[in-house]
Amino acid sequence: MRSFIFVLCLFSVLLSTRNSFAVCETHGTIQEIRSLVSAGERAFEEMEQTELLVSRDKALGLLRCLQEEMRPKDVENLFWLMALAQFTTDREQTLTTLQAIWLLDSDREIGEAFAPSDQHPLAKLYQKAKFLPEGEYEPVYPPKGGWALVNGVRGADRPLATPAIVQVFSGEGQIVETRFFLPREAMPSWGPIPLDLSPVAMRNPKPWRIATGVSTLVAGGFYTAALMTKHRTLDLEDPLPVAEIPTWQNRTNAFAGIASGFGIIALGCGTTSIVFTLTTRGD
């Protein structure tokens, strides 16, 4: 029975692997995405929502198999298609996409074909998007020797407040992956993450708080173990053999010593986190 289950699982893995490779039997092109953007714009003008959403979905689907570098203008146009589609389904979601467009090209105008006046809802959303805070950014970690394009810009950090398109390249210049990320969507690491020991990073109180919490938990665990072994040594109802008492006393002392050590570490990390919290607020 176990052999049958193993073979069945192995077959499922092989089948899923085959299907994953079959996804990209043909490669997407920038020109195809441009054509879909144009088709989506026409659908928006003609108020054909279904065709607009289909164009958006097809364009995003092509990203997985794209084997060309996306320029900032290409990313901007794809975001524009997304914004038009979102405008017909979820106007609040449109804001972050319009903000991404404006950050790529602050001179871009909506156009009368899509917003006949400044009072049009799409025009109002675009104006509102211009004044949204940029928010935080996070670095992209490409494979060793490789690089990444974020919204068509090499070496840029990925914005968390807006959607983003990340293209990752190997050290040989081959595209490893092209991914679309929603705002604040978790992003994987494609390569090693360097240890940041810069003064700015070291003054960040968050890691010190985490270290304080972990050290406190470990200290508490060993302190509990020390109490348990001590109580066992002093248990008169079920006394230990005389020969084993020194062993249990040594365990108690060892656990207590380790607990004290981690307690000192927790105290130091906690004090450091408080100091850095106060100094960063002052800055």
PDB file of C-alpha atoms in Angstrom:
ATOM      1  CA  MET A   1       0.000   0.000   0.000  1.00  0.00           C
ATOM      2  CA  ARG A   2       2.830   2.398   0.895  1.00  0.00           C
ATOM      3  CA  SER A   3       4.551   1.629  -2.410  1.00  0.00           C
ATOM      4  CA  PHE A   4       1.356   2.436  -4.276  1.00  0.00           C
ATOM      5  CA  ILE A   5       0.993   5.778  -2.470  1.00  0.00           C
ATOM      6  CA  PHE A   6       4.653   6.629  -3.172  1.00  0.00           C
ATOM      7  CA  VAL A   7       4.240   5.875  -6.881  1.00  0.00           C
ATOM      8  CA  LEU A   8       1.027   7.912  -6.976  1.00  0.00           C
ATOM      9  CA  CYS A   9       2.729  10.909  -5.329  1.00  0.00           C
ATOM     10  CA  LEU A  10       5.711  10.621  -7.663  1.00  0.00           C
ATOM     11  CA  PHE A  11       3.388  10.545 -10.667  1.00  0.00           C
ATOM     12  CA  SER A  12       1.576  13.641  -9.395  1.00  0.00           C
ATOM     13  CA  VAL A  13       4.848  15.527  -8.962  1.00  0.00           C
ATOM     14  CA  LEU A  14       6.012  14.582 -12.448  1.00  0.00           C
ATOM     15  CA  LEU A  15       2.664  15.592 -13.916  1.00  0.00           C
ATOM     16  CA  SER A  16       2.673  18.960 -12.164  1.00  0.00           C
ATOM     17  CA  THR A  17       6.270  19.565 -13.265  1.00  0.00           C
ATOM     18  CA  ARG A  18       5.344  18.774 -16.826  1.00  0.00           C
ATOM     19  CA  ASN A  19       2.402  21.147 -16.682  1.00  0.00           C
ATOM     20  CA  SER A  20       4.546  23.927 -15.207  1.00  0.00           C
ATOM     21  CA  PHE A  21       6.984  23.655 -18.103  1.00  0.00           C
ATOM     22  CA  ALA A  22       4.124  23.506 -20.589  1.00  0.00           C
ATOM     23  CA  VAL A  23       2.979  26.957 -19.517  1.00  0.00           C
ATOM     24  CA  CYS A  24       5.736  28.633 -21.523  1.00  0.00           C
ATOM     25  CA  GLU A  25       5.803  26.610 -24.742  1.00  0.00           C
ATOM     26  CA  THR A  26       5.794  29.970 -26.548  1.00  0.00           C
ATOM     27  CA  HIS A  27       7.363  33.206 -25.345  1.00  0.00           C
ATOM     28  CA  GLY A  28       5.424  36.424 -24.919  1.00  0.00           C
ATOM     29  CA  THR A  29       6.633  39.602 -26.600  1.00  0.00           C
ATOM     30  CA  ILE A  30       6.501  43.302 -25.816  1.00  0.00           C
ATOM     31  CA  GLN A  31       4.685  43.877 -29.099  1.00  0.00           C
ATOM     32  CA  GLU A  32       1.884  41.531 -28.021  1.00  0.00           C
ATOM     33  CA  ILE A  33       1.489  43.471 -24.788  1.00  0.00           C
ATOM     34  CA  ARG A  34       1.392  46.763 -26.704  1.00  0.00           C
ATOM     35  CA  SER A  35      -1.324  45.374 -28.976  1.00  0.00           C
ATOM     36  CA  LEU A  36      -3.357  44.287 -25.960  1.00  0.00           C
ATOM     37  CA  VAL A  37      -2.982  47.750 -24.407  1.00  0.00           C
ATOM     38  CA  SER A  38      -4.341  49.314 -27.606  1.00  0.00           C
ATOM     39  CA  ALA A  39      -7.197  46.802 -27.689  1.00  0.00           C
ATOM     40  CA  GLY A  40      -7.999  47.585 -24.063  1.00  0.00           C
ATOM     41  CA  GLU A  41      -8.047  51.323 -24.741  1.00  0.00           C
ATOM     42  CA  ARG A  42     -10.499  50.834 -27.609  1.00  0.00           C
ATOM     43  CA  ALA A  43     -12.671  48.626 -25.414  1.00  0.00           C
ATOM     44  CA  PHE A  44     -12.710  51.311 -22.701  1.00  0.00           C
ATOM     45  CA  GLU A  45     -13.728  54.002 -25.194  1.00  0.00           C
ATOM     46  CA  GLU A  46     -16.478  51.751 -26.553  1.00  0.00           C
ATOM     47  CA  MET A  47     -17.535  50.746 -23.008  1.00  0.00           C
ATOM     48  CA  GLU A  48     -16.895  47.064 -23.704  1.00  0.00           C
ATOM     49  CA  GLN A  49     -15.922  45.950 -20.210  1.00  0.00           C
ATOM     50  CA  THR A  50     -15.568  42.259 -21.042  1.00  0.00           C
ATOM     51  CA  GLU A  51     -13.083  42.910 -23.842  1.00  0.00           C
ATOM     52  CA  LEU A  52     -11.189  45.334 -21.607  1.00  0.00           C
ATOM     53  CA  LEU A  53     -10.817  42.795 -18.813  1.00  0.00           C
ATOM     54  CA  VAL A  54      -9.809  40.065 -21.264  1.00  0.00           C
ATOM     55  CA  SER A  55      -7.091  42.317 -22.706  1.00  0.00           C
ATOM     56  CA  ARG A  56      -5.826  43.079 -19.195  1.00  0.00           C
ATOM     57  CA  ASP A  57      -5.737  39.418 -18.183  1.00  0.00           C
ATOM     58  CA  LYS A  58      -3.983  38.337 -21.373  1.00  0.00           C
ATOM     59  CA  ALA A  59      -1.356  41.058 -20.994  1.00  0.00           C
ATOM     60  CA  LEU A  60      -0.600  40.069 -17.405  1.00  0.00           C
ATOM     61  CA  GLY A  61      -0.518  36.424 -18.462  1.00  0.00           C
ATOM     62  CA  LEU A  62       2.178  37.156 -21.031  1.00  0.00           C
ATOM     63  CA  LEU A  63       4.541  38.429 -18.342  1.00  0.00           C
ATOM     64  CA  ARG A  64       5.328  34.914 -17.088  1.00  0.00           C
ATOM     65  CA  CYS A  65       6.744  33.894 -20.456  1.00  0.00           C
ATOM     66  CA  LEU A  66       8.213  37.244 -21.478  1.00  0.00           C
ATOM     67  CA  GLN A  67      11.791  36.994 -22.766  1.00  0.00           C
ATOM     68  CA  GLU A  68      12.383  40.680 -23.491  1.00  0.00           C
ATOM     69  CA  GLU A  69      13.440  43.549 -21.261  1.00  0.00           C
ATOM     70  CA  MET A  70      10.593  45.875 -20.358  1.00  0.00           C
ATOM     71  CA  ARG A  71      11.358  49.569 -20.615  1.00  0.00           C
ATOM     72  CA  PRO A  72       9.719  52.011 -18.193  1.00  0.00           C
ATOM     73  CA  LYS A  73       7.354  53.102 -20.989  1.00  0.00           C
ATOM     74  CA  ASP A  74       6.244  49.507 -21.557  1.00  0.00           C
ATOM     75  CA  VAL A  75       5.528  49.108 -17.847  1.00  0.00           C
ATOM     76  CA  GLU A  76       3.700  52.428 -17.781  1.00  0.00           C
ATOM     77  CA  ASN A  77       1.451  51.387 -20.669  1.00  0.00           C
ATOM     78  CA  LEU A  78       0.644  48.049 -19.032  1.00  0.00           C
ATOM     79  CA  PHE A  79      -0.223  49.852 -15.800  1.00  0.00           C
ATOM     80  CA  TRP A  80      -2.466  52.148 -17.839  1.00  0.00           C
ATOM     81  CA  LEU A  81      -4.345  49.124 -19.178  1.00  0.00           C
ATOM     82  CA  MET A  82      -4.685  47.850 -15.617  1.00  0.00           C
ATOM     83  CA  ALA A  83      -5.962  51.216 -14.407  1.00  0.00           C
ATOM     84  CA  LEU A  84      -8.642  51.318 -17.103  1.00  0.00           C
ATOM     85  CA  ALA A  85      -9.768  47.811 -16.162  1.00  0.00           C
ATOM     86  CA  GLN A  86      -9.761  48.597 -12.441  1.00  0.00           C
ATOM     87  CA  PHE A  87     -11.751  51.767 -13.063  1.00  0.00           C
ATOM     88  CA  THR A  88     -14.642  49.596 -14.266  1.00  0.00           C
ATOM     89  CA  THR A  89     -14.456  47.190 -11.317  1.00  0.00           C
ATOM     90  CA  ASP A  90     -12.806  48.775  -8.259  1.00  0.00           C
ATOM     91  CA  ARG A  91     -12.096  52.494  -8.464  1.00  0.00           C
ATOM     92  CA  GLU A  92     -10.285  52.645  -5.133  1.00  0.00           C
ATOM     93  CA  GLN A  93      -7.781  50.084  -6.395  1.00  0.00           C
ATOM     94  CA  THR A  94      -7.199  52.297  -9.419  1.00  0.00           C
ATOM     95  CA  LEU A  95      -5.503  54.903  -7.230  1.00  0.00           C
ATOM     96  CA  THR A  96      -2.310  52.953  -6.555  1.00  0.00           C
ATOM     97  CA  THR A  97      -1.990  51.960 -10.211  1.00  0.00           C
ATOM     98  CA  LEU A  98      -2.403  55.566 -11.337  1.00  0.00           C
ATOM     99  CA  GLN A  99       0.189  56.555  -8.758  1.00  0.00           C
ATOM    100  CA  ALA A 100       2.613  54.018 -10.254  1.00  0.00           C
ATOM    101  CA  ILE A 101       2.000  55.555 -13.685  1.00  0.00           C
ATOM    102  CA  TRP A 102       2.626  59.079 -12.413  1.00  0.00           C
ATOM    103  CA  LEU A 103       5.847  58.016 -10.662  1.00  0.00           C
ATOM    104  CA  LEU A 104       7.095  56.608 -13.964  1.00  0.00           C
ATOM    105  CA  ASP A 105       6.057  59.656 -16.006  1.00  0.00           C
ATOM    106  CA  SER A 106       4.952  62.775 -14.140  1.00  0.00           C
ATOM    107  CA  ASP A 107       4.165  64.507 -17.456  1.00  0.00           C
ATOM    108  CA  ARG A 108       1.603  61.947 -18.576  1.00  0.00           C
ATOM    109  CA  GLU A 109      -1.925  63.213 -19.176  1.00  0.00           C
ATOM    110  CA  ILE A 110      -5.107  61.156 -19.165  1.00  0.00           C
ATOM    111  CA  GLY A 111      -6.399  62.312 -22.537  1.00  0.00           C
ATOM    112  CA  GLU A 112      -9.855  63.534 -23.522  1.00  0.00           C
ATOM    113  CA  ALA A 113     -10.763  60.169 -25.039  1.00  0.00           C
ATOM    114  CA  PHE A 114     -10.720  58.671 -21.539  1.00  0.00           C
ATOM    115  CA  ALA A 115     -11.582  61.680 -19.363  1.00  0.00           C
ATOM    116  CA  PRO A 116     -13.405  64.425 -21.322  1.00  0.00           C
ATOM    117  CA  SER A 117     -13.022  66.968 -18.489  1.00  0.00           C
ATOM    118  CA  ASP A 118     -11.201  67.595 -15.233  1.00  0.00           C
ATOM    119  CA  GLN A 119     -14.396  66.630 -13.423  1.00  0.00           C
ATOM    120  CA  HIS A 120     -14.466  63.151 -14.917  1.00  0.00           C
ATOM    121  CA  PRO A 121     -14.031  60.491 -12.169  1.00  0.00           C
ATOM    122  CA  LEU A 122     -10.917  59.076 -13.844  1.00  0.00           C
ATOM    123  CA  ALA A 123      -9.325  62.526 -14.055  1.00  0.00           C
ATOM    124  CA  LYS A 124     -10.143  63.171 -10.397  1.00  0.00           C
ATOM    125  CA  LEU A 125      -8.575  59.875  -9.378  1.00  0.00           C
ATOM    126  CA  TYR A 126      -5.423  60.704 -11.333  1.00  0.00           C
ATOM    127  CA  GLN A 127      -5.140  64.081  -9.623  1.00  0.00           C
ATOM    128  CA  LYS A 128      -5.603  62.428  -6.241  1.00  0.00           C
ATOM    129  CA  ALA A 129      -2.990  59.769  -7.063  1.00  0.00           C
ATOM    130  CA  LYS A 130      -0.358  62.455  -7.684  1.00  0.00           C
ATOM    131  CA  PHE A 131      -0.435  63.469  -4.022  1.00  0.00           C
ATOM    132  CA  LEU A 132      -0.360  60.026  -2.447  1.00  0.00           C
ATOM    133  CA  PRO A 133       2.745  59.298  -0.334  1.00  0.00           C
ATOM    134  CA  GLU A 134       5.305  57.115  -2.075  1.00  0.00           C
ATOM    135  CA  GLY A 135       5.565  54.816   0.910  1.00  0.00           C
ATOM    136  CA  GLU A 136       8.310  52.321   1.566  1.00  0.00           C
ATOM    137  CA  TYR A 137      10.591  50.457  -0.829  1.00  0.00           C
ATOM    138  CA  GLU A 138      12.305  47.090  -0.532  1.00  0.00           C
ATOM    139  CA  PRO A 139      15.444  45.851  -2.285  1.00  0.00           C
ATOM    140  CA  VAL A 140      15.385  43.089  -4.883  1.00  0.00           C
ATOM    141  CA  TYR A 141      17.950  40.318  -4.474  1.00  0.00           C
ATOM    142  CA  PRO A 142      18.816  38.813  -7.890  1.00  0.00           C
ATOM    143  CA  PRO A 143      20.907  35.662  -8.388  1.00  0.00           C
ATOM    144  CA  LYS A 144      24.622  35.981  -7.756  1.00  0.00           C
ATOM    145  CA  GLY A 145      26.148  38.015 -10.573  1.00  0.00           C
ATOM    146  CA  GLY A 146      22.710  38.928 -11.928  1.00  0.00           C
ATOM    147  CA  TRP A 147      20.534  42.005 -11.758  1.00  0.00           C
ATOM    148  CA  ALA A 148      16.905  43.089 -11.737  1.00  0.00           C
ATOM    149  CA  LEU A 149      14.650  45.628 -13.414  1.00  0.00           C
ATOM    150  CA  VAL A 150      11.916  47.177 -11.294  1.00  0.00           C
ATOM    151  CA  ASN A 151       9.292  48.829 -13.479  1.00  0.00           C
ATOM    152  CA  GLY A 152      11.910  48.897 -16.223  1.00  0.00           C
ATOM    153  CA  VAL A 153      14.628  50.547 -14.123  1.00  0.00           C
ATOM    154  CA  ARG A 154      17.797  48.553 -13.462  1.00  0.00           C
ATOM    155  CA  GLY A 155      18.882  48.305  -9.836  1.00  0.00           C
ATOM    156  CA  ALA A 156      15.819  50.103  -8.471  1.00  0.00           C
ATOM    157  CA  ASP A 157      14.062  49.060  -5.275  1.00  0.00           C
ATOM    158  CA  ARG A 158      10.544  47.688  -5.440  1.00  0.00           C
ATOM    159  CA  PRO A 159       7.826  50.111  -4.236  1.00  0.00           C
ATOM    160  CA  LEU A 160       5.464  48.633  -1.666  1.00  0.00           C
ATOM    161  CA  ALA A 161       2.663  51.191  -1.990  1.00  0.00           C
ATOM    162  CA  THR A 162       2.062  50.613  -5.704  1.00  0.00           C
ATOM    163  CA  PRO A 163       2.001  47.657  -8.090  1.00  0.00           C
ATOM    164  CA  ALA A 164       5.335  46.684  -9.588  1.00  0.00           C
ATOM    165  CA  ILE A 165       6.779  44.542 -12.363  1.00  0.00           C
ATOM    166  CA  VAL A 166      10.075  42.890 -11.483  1.00  0.00           C
ATOM    167  CA  GLN A 167      12.312  41.241 -14.071  1.00  0.00           C
ATOM    168  CA  VAL A 168      15.153  39.139 -12.695  1.00  0.00           C
ATOM    169  CA  PHE A 169      18.235  38.277 -14.762  1.00  0.00           C
ATOM    170  CA  SER A 170      20.927  35.662 -14.218  1.00  0.00           C
ATOM    171  CA  GLY A 171      24.631  36.407 -14.321  1.00  0.00           C
ATOM    172  CA  GLU A 172      24.599  35.303 -17.972  1.00  0.00           C
ATOM    173  CA  GLY A 173      21.940  37.884 -18.831  1.00  0.00           C
ATOM    174  CA  GLN A 174      19.074  35.409 -19.181  1.00  0.00           C
ATOM    175  CA  ILE A 175      15.649  36.333 -17.819  1.00  0.00           C
ATOM    176  CA  VAL A 176      15.016  34.163 -14.769  1.00  0.00           C
ATOM    177  CA  GLU A 177      11.524  35.451 -14.082  1.00  0.00           C
ATOM    178  CA  THR A 178       9.166  38.319 -14.812  1.00  0.00           C
ATOM    179  CA  ARG A 179       6.661  38.895 -12.031  1.00  0.00           C
ATOM    180  CA  PHE A 180       3.818  41.300 -11.379  1.00  0.00           C
ATOM    181  CA  PHE A 181       3.332  42.252  -7.731  1.00  0.00           C
ATOM    182  CA  LEU A 182       0.329  43.868  -6.123  1.00  0.00           C
ATOM    183  CA  PRO A 183       0.977  46.549  -3.484  1.00  0.00           C
ATOM    184  CA  ARG A 184       2.628  44.987  -0.412  1.00  0.00           C
ATOM    185  CA  GLU A 185       2.501  41.496  -1.913  1.00  0.00           C
ATOM    186  CA  ALA A 186       5.288  39.294  -0.558  1.00  0.00           C
ATOM    187  CA  MET A 187       8.289  39.113  -2.889  1.00  0.00           C
ATOM    188  CA  PRO A 188      10.737  36.195  -2.939  1.00  0.00           C
ATOM    189  CA  SER A 189      14.503  36.466  -2.937  1.00  0.00           C
ATOM    190  CA  TRP A 190      16.212  35.135  -6.058  1.00  0.00           C
ATOM    191  CA  GLY A 191      19.706  35.319  -4.616  1.00  0.00           C
ATOM    192  CA  PRO A 192      21.720  35.742  -1.420  1.00  0.00           C
ATOM    193  CA  ILE A 193      20.695  38.512   0.942  1.00  0.00           C
ATOM    194  CA  PRO A 194      23.736  40.525   2.050  1.00  0.00           C
ATOM    195  CA  LEU A 195      24.173  41.196   5.744  1.00  0.00           C
ATOM    196  CA  ASP A 196      23.582  44.897   6.297  1.00  0.00           C
ATOM    197  CA  LEU A 197      25.904  46.129   9.038  1.00  0.00           C
ATOM    198  CA  SER A 198      25.773  49.787   8.077  1.00  0.00           C
ATOM    199  CA  PRO A 199      25.325  52.339  10.901  1.00  0.00           C
ATOM    200  CA  VAL A 200      21.810  53.145   9.668  1.00  0.00           C
ATOM    201  CA  ALA A 201      20.782  49.482   9.699  1.00  0.00           C
ATOM    202  CA  MET A 202      22.335  48.906  13.120  1.00  0.00           C
ATOM    203  CA  ARG A 203      20.327  51.826  14.554  1.00  0.00           C
ATOM    204  CA  ASN A 204      17.041  50.273  13.453  1.00  0.00           C
ATOM    205  CA  PRO A 205      15.338  49.333  16.759  1.00  0.00           C
ATOM    206  CA  LYS A 206      13.177  46.562  15.273  1.00  0.00           C
ATOM    207  CA  PRO A 207      15.887  43.840  15.094  1.00  0.00           C
ATOM    208  CA  TRP A 208      16.937  44.712  18.633  1.00  0.00           C
ATOM    209  CA  ARG A 209      13.355  44.293  19.842  1.00  0.00           C
ATOM    210  CA  ILE A 210      13.140  40.907  18.153  1.00  0.00           C
ATOM    211  CA  ALA A 211      16.456  39.864  19.723  1.00  0.00           C
ATOM    212  CA  THR A 212      15.149  41.008  23.111  1.00  0.00           C
ATOM    213  CA  GLY A 213      12.015  38.906  22.766  1.00  0.00           C
ATOM    214  CA  VAL A 214      13.875  35.800  21.605  1.00  0.00           C
ATOM    215  CA  SER A 215      16.519  36.107  24.345  1.00  0.00           C
ATOM    216  CA  THR A 216      13.818  36.566  26.978  1.00  0.00           C
ATOM    217  CA  LEU A 217      11.976  33.449  25.816  1.00  0.00           C
ATOM    218  CA  VAL A 218      15.157  31.365  25.832  1.00  0.00           C
ATOM    219  CA  ALA A 219      16.138  32.688  29.269  1.00  0.00           C
ATOM    220  CA  GLY A 220      12.673  31.876  30.585  1.00  0.00           C
ATOM    221  CA  GLY A 221      12.851  28.358  29.190  1.00  0.00           C
ATOM    222  CA  PHE A 222      16.188  27.587  30.820  1.00  0.00           C
ATOM    223  CA  TYR A 223      15.102  29.222  34.081  1.00  0.00           C
ATOM    224  CA  THR A 224      12.037  26.964  34.141  1.00  0.00           C
ATOM    225  CA  ALA A 225      14.260  23.948  33.483  1.00  0.00           C
ATOM    226  CA  ALA A 226      16.544  25.017  36.358  1.00  0.00           C
ATOM    227  CA  LEU A 227      13.578  25.254  38.750  1.00  0.00           C
ATOM    228  CA  MET A 228      12.285  21.847  37.686  1.00  0.00           C
ATOM    229  CA  THR A 229      15.640  20.148  38.229  1.00  0.00           C
ATOM    230  CA  LYS A 230      16.064  21.918  41.574  1.00  0.00           C
ATOM    231  CA  HIS A 231      12.631  20.762  42.736  1.00  0.00           C
ATOM    232  CA  ARG A 232      13.485  17.245  41.651  1.00  0.00           C
ATOM    233  CA  THR A 233      16.662  17.365  43.701  1.00  0.00           C
ATOM    234  CA  LEU A 234      14.756  18.554  46.788  1.00  0.00           C
ATOM    235  CA  ASP A 235      11.789  16.210  46.342  1.00  0.00           C
ATOM    236  CA  LEU A 236      11.387  14.412  49.688  1.00  0.00           C
ATOM    237  CA  GLU A 237       8.383  12.338  48.630  1.00  0.00           C
ATOM    238  CA  ASP A 238      10.346  10.680  45.846  1.00  0.00           C
ATOM    239  CA  PRO A 239      13.984  11.234  46.800  1.00  0.00           C
ATOM    240  CA  LEU A 240      16.782  10.738  44.337  1.00  0.00           C
ATOM    241  CA  PRO A 241      19.458   8.143  44.939  1.00  0.00           C
ATOM    242  CA  VAL A 242      22.389   9.743  46.725  1.00  0.00           C
ATOM    243  CA  ALA A 243      24.716   8.963  43.819  1.00  0.00           C
ATOM    244  CA  GLU A 244      22.515  10.932  41.352  1.00  0.00           C
ATOM    245  CA  ILE A 245      22.168  14.096  43.441  1.00  0.00           C
ATOM    246  CA  PRO A 246      25.436  15.732  42.225  1.00  0.00           C
ATOM    247  CA  THR A 247      24.404  15.142  38.596  1.00  0.00           C
ATOM    248  CA  TRP A 248      21.049  16.848  39.132  1.00  0.00           C
ATOM    249  CA  GLN A 249      22.705  19.721  41.001  1.00  0.00           C
ATOM    250  CA  ASN A 250      25.099  20.232  38.081  1.00  0.00           C
ATOM    251  CA  ARG A 251      22.132  20.316  35.690  1.00  0.00           C
ATOM    252  CA  THR A 252      20.417  22.920  37.856  1.00  0.00           C
ATOM    253  CA  ASN A 253      23.526  25.083  37.943  1.00  0.00           C
ATOM    254  CA  ALA A 254      24.037  24.739  34.172  1.00  0.00           C
ATOM    255  CA  PHE A 255      20.442  25.671  33.349  1.00  0.00           C
ATOM    256  CA  ALA A 256      20.582  28.598  35.784  1.00  0.00           C
ATOM    257  CA  GLY A 257      23.847  29.835  34.265  1.00  0.00           C
ATOM    258  CA  ILE A 258      22.489  29.681  30.715  1.00  0.00           C
ATOM    259  CA  ALA A 259      19.293  31.449  31.825  1.00  0.00           C
ATOM    260  CA  SER A 260      21.366  34.204  33.439  1.00  0.00           C
ATOM    261  CA  GLY A 261      23.447  34.601  30.278  1.00  0.00           C
ATOM    262  CA  PHE A 262      20.430  34.987  28.018  1.00  0.00           C
ATOM    263  CA  GLY A 263      18.847  37.281  30.597  1.00  0.00           C
ATOM    264  CA  ILE A 264      21.853  39.592  30.357  1.00  0.00           C
ATOM    265  CA  ILE A 265      21.640  39.481  26.544  1.00  0.00           C
ATOM    266  CA  ALA A 266      17.918  40.320  26.701  1.00  0.00           C
ATOM    267  CA  LEU A 267      18.631  43.234  29.031  1.00  0.00           C
ATOM    268  CA  GLY A 268      21.343  44.576  26.727  1.00  0.00           C
ATOM    269  CA  CYS A 269      19.247  44.220  23.565  1.00  0.00           C
ATOM    270  CA  GLY A 270      16.232  45.748  25.279  1.00  0.00           C
ATOM    271  CA  THR A 271      18.225  48.742  26.467  1.00  0.00           C
ATOM    272  CA  THR A 272      19.713  49.194  22.990  1.00  0.00           C
ATOM    273  CA  SER A 273      16.282  49.049  21.342  1.00  0.00           C
ATOM    274  CA  ILE A 274      14.958  51.720  23.716  1.00  0.00           C
ATOM    275  CA  VAL A 275      17.936  53.989  23.054  1.00  0.00           C
ATOM    276  CA  PHE A 276      17.656  53.613  19.262  1.00  0.00           C
ATOM    277  CA  THR A 277      13.879  54.124  19.393  1.00  0.00           C
ATOM    278  CA  LEU A 278      14.334  57.422  21.226  1.00  0.00           C
ATOM    279  CA  THR A 279      17.211  58.611  19.014  1.00  0.00           C
ATOM    280  CA  THR A 280      15.453  57.761  15.736  1.00  0.00           C
ATOM    281  CA  ARG A 281      12.357  59.632  16.899  1.00  0.00           C
ATOM    282  CA  GLY A 282      14.564  62.581  17.711  1.00  0.00           C
ATOM    283  CA  ASP A 283      16.024  62.501  14.189  1.00  0.00           C
TER     284      ASP A 283
END
